[in-house]
Tab-separated table of C-alpha atoms in Angstrom:
chain	number	residue	atom	x	y	z
A	1	MET	CA	0.000	0.000	0.000
A	2	LYS	CA	1.204	3.483	-0.832
A	3	VAL	CA	-0.225	6.359	1.221
A	4	ILE	CA	0.296	10.103	0.966
A	5	ILE	CA	-0.345	12.176	4.095
A	6	ALA	CA	-0.861	15.939	3.817
A	7	ALA	CA	0.216	17.615	7.059
A	8	ALA	CA	1.771	21.031	7.540
A	9	GLY	CA	2.285	23.967	9.855
A	10	THR	CA	1.791	23.092	13.501
A	11	ALA	CA	2.472	20.008	15.603
A	12	GLY	CA	-1.288	19.718	16.080
A	13	HIS	CA	-1.601	18.866	12.384
A	14	ILE	CA	1.654	16.968	11.909
A	15	ASN	CA	1.764	14.669	14.950
A	16	PRO	CA	-1.612	13.017	14.219
A	17	GLY	CA	-0.355	12.432	10.665
A	18	ILE	CA	2.805	10.776	11.975
A	19	ALA	CA	0.774	8.676	14.423
A	20	ILE	CA	-1.422	7.463	11.554
A	21	ALA	CA	1.677	6.707	9.458
A	22	ASN	CA	3.218	4.714	12.311
A	23	LYS	CA	0.034	2.685	12.721
A	24	ILE	CA	-0.093	1.876	8.999
A	25	LYS	CA	3.567	0.777	9.041
A	26	LYS	CA	2.941	-1.359	12.103
A	27	GLU	CA	-0.016	-3.127	10.515
A	28	ILE	CA	1.345	-3.207	6.950
A	29	PRO	CA	5.168	-3.180	7.222
A	30	ASN	CA	5.820	-3.094	3.469
A	31	SER	CA	3.639	-0.027	2.938
A	32	LYS	CA	5.202	3.186	1.609
A	33	ILE	CA	4.219	6.506	3.150
A	34	ILE	CA	5.080	9.950	1.802
A	35	PHE	CA	4.233	13.249	3.470
A	36	ILE	CA	3.397	16.440	1.607
A	37	GLY	CA	4.038	19.718	3.409
A	38	THR	CA	5.520	23.169	2.865
A	39	ILE	CA	9.067	24.448	3.293
A	40	ARG	CA	8.039	26.617	6.256
A	41	GLY	CA	6.327	24.467	8.873
A	42	LEU	CA	7.405	22.109	11.645
A	43	GLU	CA	6.947	19.203	9.226
A	44	ASN	CA	10.482	19.881	7.982
A	45	ASP	CA	11.766	18.796	11.390
A	46	LEU	CA	9.141	16.354	12.655
A	47	VAL	CA	8.525	14.282	9.505
A	48	PRO	CA	12.167	13.398	8.668
A	49	ARG	CA	12.814	12.843	12.376
A	50	ALA	CA	10.010	10.258	12.319
A	51	GLY	CA	11.693	8.545	9.370
A	52	TYR	CA	9.349	9.530	6.545
A	53	GLU	CA	9.960	11.178	3.174
A	54	LEU	CA	8.680	14.745	2.820
A	55	LYS	CA	7.773	16.448	-0.442
A	56	THR	CA	6.874	20.142	-0.420
A	57	ILE	CA	4.505	22.414	-2.307
A	58	GLU	CA	3.541	26.079	-2.109
A	59	ALA	CA	0.500	26.558	0.121
A	60	TYR	CA	-0.783	29.428	2.257
A	61	GLY	CA	-3.914	30.117	4.262
A	62	ILE	CA	-6.435	32.292	2.424
A	63	GLN	CA	-6.957	35.573	4.268
A	64	LYS	CA	-10.058	37.752	3.997
A	65	ARG	CA	-8.016	40.957	3.854
A	66	ILE	CA	-6.903	42.187	0.453
A	67	ASN	CA	-3.275	43.344	0.279
A	68	ILE	CA	-0.168	42.656	-1.794
A	69	THR	CA	1.096	39.877	0.491
A	70	ASN	CA	-2.207	37.999	0.450
A	71	ILE	CA	-2.488	38.311	-3.325
A	72	LYS	CA	1.037	36.907	-3.750
A	73	ASN	CA	0.269	34.052	-1.338
A	74	PHE	CA	-2.940	33.278	-3.218
A	75	LEU	CA	-1.042	33.026	-6.510
A	76	LYS	CA	1.572	30.770	-4.880
A	77	THR	CA	-1.216	28.570	-3.510
A	78	ILE	CA	-2.678	28.211	-7.009
A	79	LYS	CA	0.766	27.013	-8.090
A	80	GLY	CA	0.659	24.565	-5.168
A	81	PHE	CA	-2.421	22.896	-6.649
A	82	SER	CA	-0.411	22.102	-9.796
A	83	GLU	CA	2.509	20.836	-7.728
A	84	ALA	CA	0.215	18.574	-5.709
A	85	LYS	CA	-1.345	17.256	-8.914
A	86	GLU	CA	2.083	16.319	-10.278
A	87	ILE	CA	3.120	14.546	-7.058
A	88	ILE	CA	-0.119	12.549	-6.972
A	89	LYS	CA	0.231	11.661	-10.649
A	90	GLU	CA	3.851	10.575	-10.186
A	91	GLU	CA	3.433	8.593	-6.943
A	92	LYS	CA	0.052	6.991	-7.760
A	93	PRO	CA	-0.945	6.451	-4.102
A	94	ASP	CA	-3.680	4.037	-3.054
A	95	LEU	CA	-4.935	6.519	-0.460
A	96	VAL	CA	-4.449	10.187	0.459
A	97	ILE	CA	-5.009	11.372	4.036
A	98	GLY	CA	-5.105	14.973	5.256
A	99	THR	CA	-4.771	15.928	8.915
A	100	GLY	CA	-6.058	19.481	8.710
A	101	GLY	CA	-4.620	22.824	7.619
A	102	TYR	CA	-4.617	24.732	4.357
A	103	ILE	CA	-2.359	22.255	2.561
A	104	CYS	CA	-5.177	19.689	2.504
A	105	GLY	CA	-7.105	21.705	-0.072
A	106	ALA	CA	-4.531	21.273	-2.820
A	107	VAL	CA	-3.509	17.693	-2.049
A	108	LEU	CA	-6.932	16.137	-1.502
A	109	THR	CA	-8.489	17.997	-4.433
A	110	ALA	CA	-5.749	16.646	-6.701
A	111	ALA	CA	-6.320	13.129	-5.380
A	112	ALA	CA	-10.105	13.295	-5.755
A	113	LYS	CA	-9.787	14.462	-9.370
A	114	GLN	CA	-7.675	11.375	-10.070
A	115	ASN	CA	-10.302	9.135	-8.396
A	116	ILE	CA	-8.023	8.244	-5.495
A	117	PRO	CA	-9.776	7.572	-2.145
A	118	THR	CA	-9.301	10.394	0.359
A	119	MET	CA	-9.611	10.735	4.110
A	120	LEU	CA	-9.424	13.694	6.479
A	121	HIS	CA	-8.760	13.843	10.196
A	122	GLU	CA	-10.057	16.915	12.041
A	123	SER	CA	-8.800	17.200	15.605
A	124	ASN	CA	-10.574	20.465	16.543
A	125	ALA	CA	-14.097	20.832	17.899
A	126	TYR	CA	-14.963	23.206	15.070
A	127	PRO	CA	-13.775	21.956	11.656
A	128	GLY	CA	-11.333	24.178	9.781
A	129	LEU	CA	-12.134	25.831	6.453
A	130	ALA	CA	-10.215	23.249	4.410
A	131	VAL	CA	-12.123	20.368	6.019
A	132	ARG	CA	-15.493	22.058	5.524
A	133	MET	CA	-14.736	22.820	1.885
A	134	LEU	CA	-13.594	19.261	1.180
A	135	ALA	CA	-16.415	17.564	3.093
A	136	LYS	CA	-18.542	16.689	0.049
A	137	ARG	CA	-15.758	15.115	-1.985
A	138	THR	CA	-13.824	13.323	0.793
A	139	THR	CA	-14.488	9.585	1.175
A	140	THR	CA	-14.307	9.626	4.991
A	141	ILE	CA	-13.795	12.344	7.588
A	142	MET	CA	-12.534	11.263	11.011
A	143	VAL	CA	-13.002	13.644	13.942
A	144	GLY	CA	-11.629	14.035	17.438
A	145	PHE	CA	-14.767	15.656	18.938
A	146	LYS	CA	-18.431	14.769	18.499
A	147	GLU	CA	-19.031	18.522	18.211
A	148	ALA	CA	-17.085	18.487	14.929
A	149	LYS	CA	-19.201	15.635	13.603
A	150	GLU	CA	-22.335	17.689	14.197
A	151	LYS	CA	-20.968	20.498	11.999
A	152	LEU	CA	-20.167	18.320	8.976
A	153	THR	CA	-23.701	17.492	7.892
A	154	LYS	CA	-22.856	17.567	4.164
A	155	ALA	CA	-20.005	15.056	4.405
A	156	LYS	CA	-20.309	11.596	2.817
A	157	ARG	CA	-19.154	9.799	5.972
A	158	VAL	CA	-18.066	11.169	9.347
A	159	VAL	CA	-16.674	8.932	12.099
A	160	LEU	CA	-15.727	9.822	15.671
A	161	THR	CA	-12.283	8.261	16.140
A	162	GLY	CA	-10.566	10.580	18.606
A	163	THR	CA	-7.150	12.135	18.026
A	164	PRO	CA	-3.951	10.039	18.121
A	165	THR	CA	-1.613	10.934	20.981
A	166	LYS	CA	1.402	9.459	22.775
A	167	ILE	CA	-0.335	10.002	26.121
A	168	SER	CA	-2.072	7.090	27.857
A	169	ASN	CA	-3.526	6.806	31.332
A	170	THR	CA	-1.000	4.205	32.515
A	171	ARG	CA	0.369	3.853	36.020
A	172	ILE	CA	3.256	6.217	36.832
A	173	ASP	CA	5.470	6.305	39.915
A	174	LYS	CA	4.461	9.820	40.961
A	175	ASP	CA	6.644	9.884	44.068
A	176	LYS	CA	9.743	9.160	42.007
A	177	VAL	CA	8.875	11.860	39.449
A	178	LYS	CA	8.336	14.408	42.233
A	179	LYS	CA	11.569	13.414	43.984
A	180	ASP	CA	13.570	13.764	40.746
A	181	LEU	CA	12.094	17.247	40.245
A	182	GLY	CA	12.549	18.333	43.840
A	183	ILE	CA	8.790	18.750	44.266
A	184	THR	CA	7.083	17.956	47.592
A	185	ASN	CA	3.668	16.529	48.474
A	186	ASP	CA	2.872	19.437	50.793
A	187	LEU	CA	1.248	21.781	48.265
A	188	PRO	CA	-0.887	21.347	45.127
A	189	ILE	CA	1.075	21.278	41.876
A	190	VAL	CA	0.159	23.593	39.001
A	191	LEU	CA	1.662	22.693	35.620
A	192	ILE	CA	1.989	25.596	33.172
A	193	PHE	CA	3.049	25.407	29.521
A	194	GLY	CA	2.335	27.088	26.208
A	195	GLY	CA	3.701	24.674	23.622
A	196	SER	CA	7.181	24.179	22.177
A	197	GLN	CA	7.588	27.884	21.373
A	198	GLY	CA	5.971	29.028	24.605
A	199	ALA	CA	3.165	31.571	24.948
A	200	LYS	CA	4.380	35.074	25.769
A	201	ALA	CA	1.037	36.300	27.098
A	202	ILE	CA	0.929	33.450	29.612
A	203	ASN	CA	4.641	33.729	30.440
A	204	ASP	CA	4.351	37.435	31.245
A	205	ILE	CA	1.625	36.745	33.802
A	206	VAL	CA	3.350	33.749	35.404
A	207	LEU	CA	6.513	35.837	35.675
A	208	GLN	CA	4.545	38.400	37.702
A	209	ILE	CA	3.206	35.670	39.980
A	210	ILE	CA	6.727	34.442	40.714
A	211	LYS	CA	8.277	37.908	41.059
A	212	ASN	CA	5.575	38.856	43.590
A	213	LYS	CA	5.827	35.471	45.347
A	214	LEU	CA	2.097	34.870	45.012
A	215	ASN	CA	2.432	31.093	44.752
A	216	LYS	CA	2.529	30.535	48.495
A	217	ASN	CA	-0.312	28.013	48.464
A	218	TYR	CA	0.803	25.959	45.481
A	219	GLN	CA	3.866	24.769	43.585
A	220	ILE	CA	4.497	25.598	39.947
A	221	ILE	CA	6.081	23.498	37.223
A	222	TRP	CA	6.546	25.970	34.385
A	223	ALA	CA	7.841	25.385	30.859
A	224	PRO	CA	8.005	28.819	29.200
A	225	GLY	CA	9.407	27.387	25.941
A	226	LYS	CA	12.977	27.071	24.671
A	227	ASN	CA	12.953	30.451	22.950
A	228	GLN	CA	11.672	32.341	25.989
A	229	TYR	CA	13.489	30.509	28.773
A	230	GLU	CA	16.594	32.731	28.618
A	231	ILE	CA	14.419	35.864	28.615
A	232	ILE	CA	12.631	34.635	31.741
A	233	LYS	CA	15.982	33.834	33.322
A	234	SER	CA	17.239	37.392	32.688
A	235	GLU	CA	14.024	38.944	34.002
A	236	LEU	CA	14.268	36.977	37.230
A	237	LEU	CA	17.921	37.931	37.681
A	238	LYS	CA	16.853	41.599	37.702
A	239	GLU	CA	14.941	40.716	40.875
A	240	ASN	CA	17.930	38.751	42.236
A	241	ILE	CA	16.053	35.493	41.680
A	242	ASP	CA	17.992	32.441	40.472
A	243	ILE	CA	15.833	30.548	37.948
A	244	ASN	CA	17.154	27.265	39.357
A	245	ASN	CA	16.252	28.174	42.917
A	246	VAL	CA	12.737	29.657	42.938
A	247	LYS	CA	10.607	28.927	45.991
A	248	ASN	CA	7.672	26.658	45.201
A	249	ALA	CA	8.558	26.601	41.509
A	250	LYS	CA	10.467	24.473	39.026
A	251	ILE	CA	11.184	26.255	35.723
A	252	ILE	CA	12.359	24.205	32.742
A	253	PRO	CA	12.718	25.207	29.077
A	254	TYR	CA	10.683	22.367	27.603
A	255	ILE	CA	8.784	19.291	28.807
A	256	TYR	CA	9.866	16.053	27.139
A	257	ASN	CA	8.058	13.761	29.590
A	258	MET	CA	4.614	15.380	29.402
A	259	GLN	CA	2.732	12.314	30.601
A	260	GLU	CA	4.743	12.214	33.840
A	261	MET	CA	4.362	15.968	34.381
A	262	MET	CA	0.608	15.766	33.887
A	263	ALA	CA	0.362	12.735	36.159
A	264	ILE	CA	1.845	14.530	39.190
A	265	SER	CA	-0.073	17.770	38.626
A	266	ASP	CA	-3.311	18.799	40.327
A	267	LEU	CA	-4.136	21.597	37.865
A	268	ILE	CA	-2.903	22.513	34.403
A	269	ILE	CA	-2.721	25.933	32.758
A	270	ALA	CA	-2.249	25.888	29.003
A	271	ARG	CA	-3.436	26.874	25.567
A	272	SER	CA	-6.290	24.719	24.285
A	273	GLY	CA	-5.071	23.083	21.109
A	274	ALA	CA	-6.850	19.866	20.179
A	275	MET	CA	-3.885	17.721	21.227
A	276	THR	CA	-3.773	19.308	24.692
A	277	ILE	CA	-7.526	18.788	25.140
A	278	THR	CA	-7.137	15.141	24.120
A	279	GLU	CA	-4.226	14.554	26.502
A	280	LEU	CA	-5.949	16.187	29.471
A	281	SER	CA	-9.153	14.211	28.957
A	282	ILE	CA	-7.193	10.944	28.830
A	283	MET	CA	-5.155	11.885	31.918
A	284	GLU	CA	-8.305	13.144	33.704
A	285	LYS	CA	-6.771	16.489	34.620
A	286	PRO	CA	-8.609	19.783	35.289
A	287	ALA	CA	-7.407	22.896	33.523
A	288	ILE	CA	-7.431	26.634	33.169
A	289	PHE	CA	-7.394	27.279	29.451
A	290	ILE	CA	-6.106	30.490	27.877
A	291	PRO	CA	-7.000	29.947	24.190
A	292	LEU	CA	-4.740	31.292	21.476
A	293	PRO	CA	-6.708	34.173	19.930
A	294	SER	CA	-7.246	34.161	16.175
A	295	ARG	CA	-8.510	36.817	13.769
A	296	ASN	CA	-10.095	34.282	11.452
A	297	ALA	CA	-11.523	31.610	13.761
A	298	ASN	CA	-11.475	30.829	17.465
A	299	ARG	CA	-10.585	27.149	17.129
A	300	GLN	CA	-8.874	26.949	20.515
A	301	GLU	CA	-11.726	28.689	22.295
A	302	ASP	CA	-14.176	26.219	20.722
A	303	ASN	CA	-12.005	23.367	22.030
A	304	ALA	CA	-11.778	24.862	25.523
A	305	ARG	CA	-15.527	25.416	25.776
A	306	VAL	CA	-16.105	21.684	25.270
A	307	LEU	CA	-14.405	20.921	28.608
A	308	GLU	CA	-15.805	24.033	30.253
A	309	LYS	CA	-19.363	22.783	29.579
A	310	LEU	CA	-18.477	19.536	31.349
A	311	ASN	CA	-17.132	21.496	34.360
A	312	ALA	CA	-13.709	20.082	33.618
A	313	ALA	CA	-12.029	23.440	32.961
A	314	ARG	CA	-12.161	27.190	33.373
A	315	VAL	CA	-11.558	29.480	30.400
A	316	ILE	CA	-9.833	32.870	30.516
A	317	LEU	CA	-9.667	34.676	27.189
A	318	GLU	CA	-6.334	36.347	26.521
A	319	GLU	CA	-8.029	39.751	26.331
A	320	ASP	CA	-9.233	39.239	29.925
A	321	LEU	CA	-5.972	37.771	31.218
A	322	SER	CA	-4.242	39.520	34.115
A	323	CYS	CA	-2.114	38.527	37.067
A	324	ASP	CA	-5.006	39.089	39.476
A	325	LYS	CA	-7.452	37.126	37.315
A	326	LEU	CA	-5.193	34.088	36.903
A	327	GLU	CA	-4.063	34.072	40.533
A	328	GLU	CA	-7.661	34.352	41.763
A	329	THR	CA	-8.780	31.469	39.540
A	330	ILE	CA	-5.901	29.240	40.679
A	331	GLU	CA	-6.628	29.936	44.350
A	332	GLN	CA	-10.350	29.216	43.908
A	333	LEU	CA	-9.670	25.856	42.282
A	334	ILE	CA	-6.911	24.506	44.553
A	335	ILE	CA	-8.921	25.044	47.743
A	336	ASP	CA	-10.640	21.694	47.280
A	337	ARG	CA	-8.376	19.007	45.785
A	338	LYS	CA	-11.245	16.503	45.750
A	339	GLU	CA	-13.268	18.898	43.613
A	340	LEU	CA	-10.253	19.256	41.328
A	341	GLU	CA	-10.125	15.487	40.943
A	342	GLN	CA	-13.824	15.464	40.087
A	343	MET	CA	-13.268	18.110	37.415
A	344	GLY	CA	-10.633	15.879	35.873
A	345	LYS	CA	-13.010	12.917	35.883
A	346	ASN	CA	-15.648	15.089	34.215
A	347	GLY	CA	-13.256	15.690	31.333
A	348	ALA	CA	-12.777	11.964	30.859
A	349	GLU	CA	-16.238	11.922	29.286
A	350	ILE	CA	-14.729	12.965	25.952
A	351	ALA	CA	-11.642	10.733	26.198
A	352	ILE	CA	-11.307	8.230	23.358
A	353	ASP	CA	-8.749	5.463	23.725
A	354	ASN	CA	-7.044	3.648	20.857
A	355	ALA	CA	-7.681	6.369	18.280
A	356	GLU	CA	-5.058	4.844	15.971
A	357	ASP	CA	-6.924	1.516	15.974
A	358	LYS	CA	-10.201	3.216	15.081
A	359	ILE	CA	-8.518	5.195	12.293
A	360	PHE	CA	-6.888	2.081	10.864
A	361	GLU	CA	-10.276	0.335	10.828
A	362	GLU	CA	-11.603	3.189	8.689
A	363	ILE	CA	-8.634	2.833	6.347
A	364	LYS	CA	-9.419	-0.877	5.944
A	365	ASN	CA	-13.078	-0.059	5.340
A	366	ILE	CA	-12.118	2.110	2.371
A	367	PHE	CA	-10.553	-0.851	0.600
A	368	LYS	CA	-13.176	-3.445	1.542
A	369	GLY	CA	-15.540	-2.015	-1.034
A	370	SER	CA	-12.932	-2.333	-3.771
A	371	ASP	CA	-11.986	-5.975	-3.034
């Protein structure tokens, strides 16, 4: 079997694509998988690192504003359709899968025109523009949230599969993890992160909390991101605070063992990308979400509201974010650790295990009809 996977831009689009590729290779070892992306996104690091070939095309998101840059990007995207068509024609895949993002438009359209079966995976609660536009011509759309399924009424086939993730709710030696970090059992643990690049708006507020020593009733594990770690370090030094010796806080550039960090935490503060929502629901952890604002669509806010409705999370929009607001919300939640645990269990309602297995079943279903 030869499969092409279109995945570009953010880890939220690329990692599900890699997870699907890994599952296909596990089940069908002699299969060949090629990724199509752009020259700009994280796919240029993540895809080769995962051991897969990457081909690139020109593709940009279509903006509503009319200016020279957007016109140029539109013309480049038109060129990308031709490039995708040539790759599909040359490779002759048995199946083309898109995992969201603007690149899917060119790749899946080219595949559909050549009568090649296509599949899409949408990890967000509200489907992106590319997914909505391709709904009618895509063989199967797989979604991570039931809310997304409800918004794709014109699609041929929509299946709730969940979103592939490395996180699983397996037993972890929490005491050992805490001991290695230098974290005690005396105070609740609040885990704070903003993704691999960090989130400046969140970092600025957490920095204020630490500078003013407001975290007296809880411990912080904070990953400000590799790019912003040194800035945080310099800012703390201005207050004569050593970043490696902050009371009730452990500050690290990046979290490589996310499952362990989530396991020992009582509360999590983060953006609300689909992958984060999926991981928290599986780990049964309560959260304070600060969605990444967007001019075009509030995808992260839509995701966060799903858990908020279940009383599994609180949502603070970035425009309302302040030191007082975040500190007040943290203090309100950590008062009752049993209630925090219940919030986490509430979020488990949307958890879907074995997403890769469900996705692979849909892949097999595509070819059953052609046998």
